XYZ file of N, CA, C and O in Angstrom:
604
model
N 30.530 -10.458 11.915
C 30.800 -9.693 10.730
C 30.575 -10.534 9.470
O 29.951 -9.966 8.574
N 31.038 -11.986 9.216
C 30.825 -12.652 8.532
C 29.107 -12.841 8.176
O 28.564 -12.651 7.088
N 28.607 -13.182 9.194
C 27.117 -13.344 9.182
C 26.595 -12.259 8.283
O 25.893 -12.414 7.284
N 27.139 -10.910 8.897
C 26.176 -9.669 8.112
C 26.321 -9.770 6.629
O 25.511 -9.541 5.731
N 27.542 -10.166 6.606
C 28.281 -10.216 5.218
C 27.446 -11.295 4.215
O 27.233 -11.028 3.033
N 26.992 -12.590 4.877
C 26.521 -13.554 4.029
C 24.802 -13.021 4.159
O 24.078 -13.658 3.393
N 24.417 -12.465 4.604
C 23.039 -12.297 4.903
C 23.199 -10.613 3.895
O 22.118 -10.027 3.851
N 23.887 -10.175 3.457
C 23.956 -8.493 2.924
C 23.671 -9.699 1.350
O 22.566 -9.703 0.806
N 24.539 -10.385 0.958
C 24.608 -11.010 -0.275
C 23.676 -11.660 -0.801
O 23.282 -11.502 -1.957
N 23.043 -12.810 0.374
C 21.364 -12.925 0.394
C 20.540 -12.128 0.081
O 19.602 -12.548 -0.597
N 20.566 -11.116 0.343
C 18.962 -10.321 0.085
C 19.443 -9.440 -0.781
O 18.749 -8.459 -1.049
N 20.985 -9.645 -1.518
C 20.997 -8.513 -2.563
C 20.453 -9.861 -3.903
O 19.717 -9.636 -4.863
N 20.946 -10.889 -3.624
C 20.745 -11.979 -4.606
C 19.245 -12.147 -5.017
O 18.742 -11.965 -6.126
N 18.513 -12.635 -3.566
C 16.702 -12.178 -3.878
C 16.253 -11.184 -4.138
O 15.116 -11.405 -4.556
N 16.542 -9.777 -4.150
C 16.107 -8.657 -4.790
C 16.206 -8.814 -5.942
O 15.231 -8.523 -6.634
N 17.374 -9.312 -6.551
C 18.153 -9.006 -8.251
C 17.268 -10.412 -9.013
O 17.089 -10.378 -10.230
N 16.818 -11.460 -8.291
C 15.992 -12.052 -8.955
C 14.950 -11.641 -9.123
O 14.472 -11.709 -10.256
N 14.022 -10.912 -7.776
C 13.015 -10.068 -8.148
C 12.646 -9.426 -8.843
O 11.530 -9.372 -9.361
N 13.997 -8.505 -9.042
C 13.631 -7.478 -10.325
C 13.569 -8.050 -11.691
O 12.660 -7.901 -12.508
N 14.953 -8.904 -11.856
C 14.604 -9.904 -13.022
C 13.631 -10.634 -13.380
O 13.503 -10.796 -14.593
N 12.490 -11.405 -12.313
C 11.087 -11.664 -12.447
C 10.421 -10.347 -12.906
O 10.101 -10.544 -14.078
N 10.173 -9.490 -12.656
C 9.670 -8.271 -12.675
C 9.512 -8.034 -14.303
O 8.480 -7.913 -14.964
N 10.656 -8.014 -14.646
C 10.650 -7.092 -16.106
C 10.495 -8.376 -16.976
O 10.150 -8.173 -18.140
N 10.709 -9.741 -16.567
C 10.033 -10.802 -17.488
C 8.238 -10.368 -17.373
O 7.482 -9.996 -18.270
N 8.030 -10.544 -16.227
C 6.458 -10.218 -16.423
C 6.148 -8.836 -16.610
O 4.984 -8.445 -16.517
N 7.184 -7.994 -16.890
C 6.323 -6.418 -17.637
C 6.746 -6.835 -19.015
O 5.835 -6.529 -19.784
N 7.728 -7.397 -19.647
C 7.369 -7.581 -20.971
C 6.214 -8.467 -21.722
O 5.861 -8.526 -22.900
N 5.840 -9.038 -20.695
C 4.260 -10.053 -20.909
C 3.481 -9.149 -21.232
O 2.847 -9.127 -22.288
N 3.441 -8.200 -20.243
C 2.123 -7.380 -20.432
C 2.366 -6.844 -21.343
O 1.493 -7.111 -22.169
N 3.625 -5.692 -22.042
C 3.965 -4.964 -22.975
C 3.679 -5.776 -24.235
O 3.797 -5.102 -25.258
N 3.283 -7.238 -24.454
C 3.990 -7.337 -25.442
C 2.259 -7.553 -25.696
O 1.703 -7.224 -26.743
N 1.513 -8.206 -24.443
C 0.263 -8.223 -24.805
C -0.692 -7.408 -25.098
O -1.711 -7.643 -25.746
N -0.249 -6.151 -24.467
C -0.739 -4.921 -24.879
C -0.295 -4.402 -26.175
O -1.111 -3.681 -26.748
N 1.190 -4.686 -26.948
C 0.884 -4.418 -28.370
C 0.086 -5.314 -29.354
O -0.368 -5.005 -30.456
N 0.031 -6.325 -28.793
C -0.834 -7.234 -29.794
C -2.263 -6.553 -29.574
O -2.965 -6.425 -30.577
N -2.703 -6.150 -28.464
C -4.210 -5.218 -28.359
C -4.351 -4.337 -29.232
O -5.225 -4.294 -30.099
N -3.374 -3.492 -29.015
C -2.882 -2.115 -29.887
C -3.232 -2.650 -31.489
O -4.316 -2.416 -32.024
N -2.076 -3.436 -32.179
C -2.051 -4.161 -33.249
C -3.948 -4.629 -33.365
O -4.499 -4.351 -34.430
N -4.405 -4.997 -32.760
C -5.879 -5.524 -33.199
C -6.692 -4.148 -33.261
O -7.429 -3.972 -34.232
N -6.583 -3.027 -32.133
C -7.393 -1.884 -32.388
C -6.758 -1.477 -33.540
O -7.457 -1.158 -34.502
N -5.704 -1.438 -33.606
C -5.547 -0.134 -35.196
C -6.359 -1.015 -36.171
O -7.277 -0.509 -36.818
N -6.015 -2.427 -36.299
C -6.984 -3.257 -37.327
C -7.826 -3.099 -37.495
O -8.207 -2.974 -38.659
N -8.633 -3.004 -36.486
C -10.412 -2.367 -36.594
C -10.433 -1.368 -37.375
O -10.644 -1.252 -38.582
N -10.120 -0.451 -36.317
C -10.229 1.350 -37.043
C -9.739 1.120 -38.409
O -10.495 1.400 -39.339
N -8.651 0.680 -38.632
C -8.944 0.635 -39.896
C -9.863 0.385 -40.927
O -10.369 1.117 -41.779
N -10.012 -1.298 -40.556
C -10.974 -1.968 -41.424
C -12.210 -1.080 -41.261
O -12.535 -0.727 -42.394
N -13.136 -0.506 -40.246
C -14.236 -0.505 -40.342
C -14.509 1.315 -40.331
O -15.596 1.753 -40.707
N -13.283 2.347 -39.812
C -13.614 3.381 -40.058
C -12.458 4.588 -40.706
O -12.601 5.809 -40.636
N -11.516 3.982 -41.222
C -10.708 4.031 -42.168
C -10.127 5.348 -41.576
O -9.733 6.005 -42.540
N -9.878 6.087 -40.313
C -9.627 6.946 -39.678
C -8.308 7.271 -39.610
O -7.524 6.468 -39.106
N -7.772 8.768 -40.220
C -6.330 8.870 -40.033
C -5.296 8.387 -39.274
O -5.481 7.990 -38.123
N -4.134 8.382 -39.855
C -3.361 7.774 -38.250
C -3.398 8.569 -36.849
O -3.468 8.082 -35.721
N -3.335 9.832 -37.201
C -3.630 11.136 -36.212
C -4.903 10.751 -35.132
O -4.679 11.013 -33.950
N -5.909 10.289 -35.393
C -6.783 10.266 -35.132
C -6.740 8.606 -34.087
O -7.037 8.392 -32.912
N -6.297 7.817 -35.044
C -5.724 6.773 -34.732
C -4.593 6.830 -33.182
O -4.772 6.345 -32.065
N -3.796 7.388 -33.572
C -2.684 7.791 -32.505
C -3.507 8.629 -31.111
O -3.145 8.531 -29.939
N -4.497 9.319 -31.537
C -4.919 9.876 -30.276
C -6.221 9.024 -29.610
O -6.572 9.121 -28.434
N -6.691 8.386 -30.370
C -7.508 7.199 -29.824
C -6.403 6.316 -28.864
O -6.590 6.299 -27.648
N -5.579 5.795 -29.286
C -4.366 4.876 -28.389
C -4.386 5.367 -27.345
O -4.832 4.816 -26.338
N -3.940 6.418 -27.391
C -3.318 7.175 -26.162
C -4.562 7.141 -25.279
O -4.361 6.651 -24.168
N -5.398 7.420 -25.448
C -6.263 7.458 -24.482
C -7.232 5.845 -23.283
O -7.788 5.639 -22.204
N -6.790 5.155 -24.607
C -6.794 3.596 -24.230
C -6.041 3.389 -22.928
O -4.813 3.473 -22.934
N -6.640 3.152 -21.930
C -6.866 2.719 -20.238
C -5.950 1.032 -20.583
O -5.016 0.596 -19.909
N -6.570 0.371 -21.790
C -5.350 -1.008 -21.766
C -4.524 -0.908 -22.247
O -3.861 -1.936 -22.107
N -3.903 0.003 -23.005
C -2.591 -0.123 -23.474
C -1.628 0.892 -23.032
O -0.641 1.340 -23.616
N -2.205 1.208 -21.677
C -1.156 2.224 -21.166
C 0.019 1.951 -20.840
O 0.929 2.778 -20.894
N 0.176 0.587 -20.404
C 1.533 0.216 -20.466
C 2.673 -0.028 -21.560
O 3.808 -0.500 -21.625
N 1.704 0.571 -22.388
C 2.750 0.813 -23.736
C 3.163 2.225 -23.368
O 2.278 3.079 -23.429
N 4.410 2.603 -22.986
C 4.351 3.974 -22.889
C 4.990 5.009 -23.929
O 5.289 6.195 -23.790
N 5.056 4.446 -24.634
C 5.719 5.013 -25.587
C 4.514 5.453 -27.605
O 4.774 5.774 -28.765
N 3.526 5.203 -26.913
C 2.319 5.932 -27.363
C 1.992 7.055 -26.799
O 2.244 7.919 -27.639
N 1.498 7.636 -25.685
C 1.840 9.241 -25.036
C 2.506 9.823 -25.950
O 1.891 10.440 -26.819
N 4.194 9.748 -25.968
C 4.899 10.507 -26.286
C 4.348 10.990 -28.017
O 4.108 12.075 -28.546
N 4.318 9.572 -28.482
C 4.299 9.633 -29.730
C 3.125 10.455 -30.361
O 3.153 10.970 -31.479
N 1.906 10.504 -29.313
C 0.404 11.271 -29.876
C 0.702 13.100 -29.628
O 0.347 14.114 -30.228
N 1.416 12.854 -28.594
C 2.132 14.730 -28.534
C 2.980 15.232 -29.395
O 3.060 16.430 -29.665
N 3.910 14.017 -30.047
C 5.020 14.986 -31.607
C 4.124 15.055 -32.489
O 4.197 15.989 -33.287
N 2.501 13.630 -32.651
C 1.833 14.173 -33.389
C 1.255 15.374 -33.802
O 1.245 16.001 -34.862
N 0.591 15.591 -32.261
C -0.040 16.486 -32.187
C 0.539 18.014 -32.316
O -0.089 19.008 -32.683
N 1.964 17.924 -31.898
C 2.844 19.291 -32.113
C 3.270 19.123 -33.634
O 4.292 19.770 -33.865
N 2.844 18.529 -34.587
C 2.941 18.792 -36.034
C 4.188 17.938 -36.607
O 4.735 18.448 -37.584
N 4.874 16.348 -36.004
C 5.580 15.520 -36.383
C 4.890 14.851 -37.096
O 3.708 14.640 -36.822
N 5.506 14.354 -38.214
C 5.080 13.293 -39.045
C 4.937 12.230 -38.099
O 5.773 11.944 -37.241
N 3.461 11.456 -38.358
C 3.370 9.783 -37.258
C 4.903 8.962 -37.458
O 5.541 8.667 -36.448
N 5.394 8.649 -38.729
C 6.359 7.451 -39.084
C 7.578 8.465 -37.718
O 7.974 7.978 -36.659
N 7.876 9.803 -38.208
C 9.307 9.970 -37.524
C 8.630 10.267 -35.960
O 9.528 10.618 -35.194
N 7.843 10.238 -35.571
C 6.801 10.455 -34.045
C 6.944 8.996 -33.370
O 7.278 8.811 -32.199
N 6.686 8.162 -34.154
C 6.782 6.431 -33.533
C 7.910 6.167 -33.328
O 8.137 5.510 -32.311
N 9.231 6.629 -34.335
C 10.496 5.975 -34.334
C 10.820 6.550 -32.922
O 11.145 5.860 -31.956
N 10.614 8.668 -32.935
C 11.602 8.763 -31.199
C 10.569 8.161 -30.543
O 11.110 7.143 -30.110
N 9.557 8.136 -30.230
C 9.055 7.345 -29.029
C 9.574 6.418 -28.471
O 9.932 6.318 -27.298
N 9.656 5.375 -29.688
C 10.787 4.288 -29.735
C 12.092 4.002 -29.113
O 12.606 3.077 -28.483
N 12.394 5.082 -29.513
C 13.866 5.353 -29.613
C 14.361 5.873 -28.072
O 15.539 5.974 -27.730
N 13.248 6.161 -27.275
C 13.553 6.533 -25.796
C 13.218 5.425 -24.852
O 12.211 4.759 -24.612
N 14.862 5.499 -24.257
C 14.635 3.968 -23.277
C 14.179 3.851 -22.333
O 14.230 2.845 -21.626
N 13.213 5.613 -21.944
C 12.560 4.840 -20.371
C 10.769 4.319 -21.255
O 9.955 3.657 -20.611
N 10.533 4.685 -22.439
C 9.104 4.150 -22.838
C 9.402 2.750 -23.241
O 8.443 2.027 -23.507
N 10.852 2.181 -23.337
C 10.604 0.677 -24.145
C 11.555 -0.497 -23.047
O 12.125 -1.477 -23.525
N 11.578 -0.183 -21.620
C 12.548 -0.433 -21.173
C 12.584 -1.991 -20.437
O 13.365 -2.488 -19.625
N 11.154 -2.597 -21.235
C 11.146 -4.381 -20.946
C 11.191 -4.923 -22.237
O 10.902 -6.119 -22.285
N 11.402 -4.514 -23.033
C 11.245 -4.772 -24.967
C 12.768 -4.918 -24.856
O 13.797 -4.428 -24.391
N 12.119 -6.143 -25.755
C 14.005 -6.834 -26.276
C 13.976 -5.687 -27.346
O 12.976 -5.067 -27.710
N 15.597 -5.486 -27.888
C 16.113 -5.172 -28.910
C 15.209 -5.274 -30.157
O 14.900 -4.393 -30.959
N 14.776 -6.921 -30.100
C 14.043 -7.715 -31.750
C 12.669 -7.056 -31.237
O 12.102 -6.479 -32.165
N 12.031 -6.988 -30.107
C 10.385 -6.380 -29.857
C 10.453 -5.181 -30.539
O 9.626 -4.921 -31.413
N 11.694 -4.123 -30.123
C 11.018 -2.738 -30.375
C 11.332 -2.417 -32.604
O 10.738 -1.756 -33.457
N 12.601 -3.375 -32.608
C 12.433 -3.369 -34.350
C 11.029 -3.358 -34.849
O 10.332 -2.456 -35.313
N 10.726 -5.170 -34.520
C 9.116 -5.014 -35.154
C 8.311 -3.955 -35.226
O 7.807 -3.558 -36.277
N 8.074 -3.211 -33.608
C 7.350 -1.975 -33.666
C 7.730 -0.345 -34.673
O 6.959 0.551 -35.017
N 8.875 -0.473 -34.846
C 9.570 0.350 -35.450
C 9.243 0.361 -36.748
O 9.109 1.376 -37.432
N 9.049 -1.271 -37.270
C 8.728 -1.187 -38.848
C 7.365 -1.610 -39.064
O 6.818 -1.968 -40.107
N 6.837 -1.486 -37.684
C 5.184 -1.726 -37.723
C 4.793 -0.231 -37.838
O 3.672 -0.125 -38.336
N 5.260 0.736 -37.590
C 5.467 2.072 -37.683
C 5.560 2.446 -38.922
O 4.531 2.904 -39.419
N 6.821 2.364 -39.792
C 6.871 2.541 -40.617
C 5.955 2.709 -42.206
O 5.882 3.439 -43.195
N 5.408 1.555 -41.649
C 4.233 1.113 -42.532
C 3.037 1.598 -42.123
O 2.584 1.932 -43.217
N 2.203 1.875 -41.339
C 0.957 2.725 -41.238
C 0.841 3.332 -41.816
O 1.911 3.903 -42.030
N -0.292 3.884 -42.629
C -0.399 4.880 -42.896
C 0.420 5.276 -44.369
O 0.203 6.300 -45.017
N 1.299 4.324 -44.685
C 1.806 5.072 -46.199
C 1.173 3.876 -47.360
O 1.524 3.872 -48.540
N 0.498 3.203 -46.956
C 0.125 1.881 -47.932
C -1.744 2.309 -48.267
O -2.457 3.229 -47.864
N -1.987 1.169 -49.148
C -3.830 1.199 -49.139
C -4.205 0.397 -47.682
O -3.472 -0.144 -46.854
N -5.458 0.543 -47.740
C -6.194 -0.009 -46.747
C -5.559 -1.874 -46.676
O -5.213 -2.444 -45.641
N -5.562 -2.187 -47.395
C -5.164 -3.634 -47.554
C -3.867 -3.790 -47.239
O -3.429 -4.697 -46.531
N -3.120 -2.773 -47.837
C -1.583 -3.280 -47.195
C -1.330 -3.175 -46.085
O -0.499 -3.960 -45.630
N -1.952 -2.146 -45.175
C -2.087 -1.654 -43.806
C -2.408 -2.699 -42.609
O -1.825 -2.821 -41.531
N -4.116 -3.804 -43.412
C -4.523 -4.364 -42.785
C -3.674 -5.766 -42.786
O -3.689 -6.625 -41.904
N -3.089 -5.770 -43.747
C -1.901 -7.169 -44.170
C -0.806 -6.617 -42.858
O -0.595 -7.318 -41.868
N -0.233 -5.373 -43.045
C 0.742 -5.236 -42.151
C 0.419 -5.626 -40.578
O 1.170 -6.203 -39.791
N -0.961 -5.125 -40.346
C -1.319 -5.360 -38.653
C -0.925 -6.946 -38.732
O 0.191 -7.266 -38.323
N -1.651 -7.772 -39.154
C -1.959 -9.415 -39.401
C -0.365 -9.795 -39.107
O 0.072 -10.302 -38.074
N 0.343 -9.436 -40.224
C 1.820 -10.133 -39.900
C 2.342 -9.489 -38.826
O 2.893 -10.419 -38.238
N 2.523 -8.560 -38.212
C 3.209 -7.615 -36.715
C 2.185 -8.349 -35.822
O 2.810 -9.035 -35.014
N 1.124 -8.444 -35.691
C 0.677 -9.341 -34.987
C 0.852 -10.843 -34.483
O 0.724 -11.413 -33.399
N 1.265 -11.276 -35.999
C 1.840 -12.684 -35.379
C 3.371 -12.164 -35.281
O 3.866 -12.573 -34.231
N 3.906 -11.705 -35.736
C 5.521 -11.436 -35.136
C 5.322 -11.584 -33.816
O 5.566 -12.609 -33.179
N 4.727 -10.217 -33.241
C 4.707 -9.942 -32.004
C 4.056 -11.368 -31.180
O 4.452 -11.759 -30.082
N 3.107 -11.934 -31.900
C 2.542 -13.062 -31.048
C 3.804 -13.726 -30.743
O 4.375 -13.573 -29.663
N 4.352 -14.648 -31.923
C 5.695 -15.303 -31.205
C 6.966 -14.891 -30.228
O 7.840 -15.528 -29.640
N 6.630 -13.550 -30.356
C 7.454 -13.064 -29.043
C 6.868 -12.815 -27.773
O 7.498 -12.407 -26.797
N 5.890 -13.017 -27.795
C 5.120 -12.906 -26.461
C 4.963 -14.815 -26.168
O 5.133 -15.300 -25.050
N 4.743 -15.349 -26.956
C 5.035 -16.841 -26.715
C 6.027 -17.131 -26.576
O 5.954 -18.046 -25.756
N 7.418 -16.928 -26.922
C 8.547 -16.936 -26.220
C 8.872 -15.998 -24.898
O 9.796 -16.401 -24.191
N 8.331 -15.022 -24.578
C 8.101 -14.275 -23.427
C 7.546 -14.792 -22.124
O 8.161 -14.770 -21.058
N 6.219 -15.300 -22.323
C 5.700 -16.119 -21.255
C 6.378 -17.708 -20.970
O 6.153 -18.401 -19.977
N 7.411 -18.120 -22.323
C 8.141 -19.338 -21.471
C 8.819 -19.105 -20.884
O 9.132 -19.872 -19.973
N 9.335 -18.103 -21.038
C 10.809 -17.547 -20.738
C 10.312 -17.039 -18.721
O 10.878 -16.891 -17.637
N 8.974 -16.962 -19.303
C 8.437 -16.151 -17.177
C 8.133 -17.078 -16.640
O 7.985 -17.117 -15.418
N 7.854 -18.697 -17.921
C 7.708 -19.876 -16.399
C 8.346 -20.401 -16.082
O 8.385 -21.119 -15.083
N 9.475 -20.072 -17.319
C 10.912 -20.910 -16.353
C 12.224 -20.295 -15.552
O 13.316 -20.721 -15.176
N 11.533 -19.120 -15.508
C 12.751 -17.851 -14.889
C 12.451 -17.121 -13.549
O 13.191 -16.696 -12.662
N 10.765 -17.127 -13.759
C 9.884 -16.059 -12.705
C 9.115 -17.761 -11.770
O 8.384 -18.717 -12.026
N 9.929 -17.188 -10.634
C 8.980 -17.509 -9.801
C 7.964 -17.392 -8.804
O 7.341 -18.389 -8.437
C-alpha cells in the first residue's frame, strides 16, 4: 500500500513538472509569435498603409501566428461591427486565448492595442518598434526562464 502510495506521488510530481515545462515553452512560442505579429503589422503599415480591419483579418488568417489565439476572436467582433481598440481588449481579456501570457505580456498587448490605428503612420510605426522590444525582453526572459526550468 505504501509502495502505491509513493509511486501515485511520483508520477503526479513528473506530470506537474511536465505541464509546467509545457506552458514555459508555449509562452516561447506565444511570445515569438507576437513579435511576428508586431513585425507584420509594421510592414502593412509602412508599405501599404491598410486599415486595421483589413489588418486584423490578414492576422487571422496567418498559419504563424495561430498560436496567438486571441486574434480569431478579435477579427470576428471586428468583423460583427466592434471597434478594433474595444475587439483586442475582450480578446484579451479571455483566459482560454491568453492562457501562457504573464499578467505584464498581455498589458503590453493591451496597450499595443490601444494604440493602432488612432495615431499617424509614424506614431503607429514608433508604437510597433517599442512593443516589439518590450515584448522582445520578455521573450528573453522567457526562454531563460525554459532553460533553467524545462527540461
Amino acid at each position: 500500500m505504501r509502495f502505491a502510495g509513493a509511486a501515485a506521488r511520483t508520477a503526479a510530481c513528473l506530470l506537474l513538472g511536465q505541464y509546467f515545462s509545457r506552458c514555459l515553452t508555449m509562452r516561447v512560442r506565444q511570445l515569438e509569435a507576437a513579435t511576428v505579429m508586431l513585425g507584420v503589422i509594421r510592414t502593412k503599415l509602412q508599405y501599404s498603409c491598410c486599415p486595421v480591419s483589413e489588418l486584423v483579418e490578414e492576422l487571422a488568417s496567418r498559419d504563424d501566428i495561430a498560436v496567438l489565439r486571441f486574434i480569431r476572436p478579435c477579427a470576428e467582433a471586428c468583423r460583427s461591427g466592434k471597434d478594433f481598440p474595444v475587439a483586442w481588449r475582450e480578446a484579451l481579456g479571455e483566459r482560454e486565448n491568453i492562457s501562457n501570457f504573464k499578467a505584464d505580456d498581455v498589458k503590453k498587448l493591451t496597450a499595443f492595442g490601444e494604440t493602432l490605428g488612432t495615431t499617424a503612420i509614424e506614431g503607429q510605426l514608433a508604437s510597433c518598434d517599442m512593443y516589439t522590444a518590450l515584448l522582445g525582453e520578455s521573450l528573453a526572459c522567457a526562454r531563460n526562464d525554459m532553460k533553467k526550468y524545462s527540461k
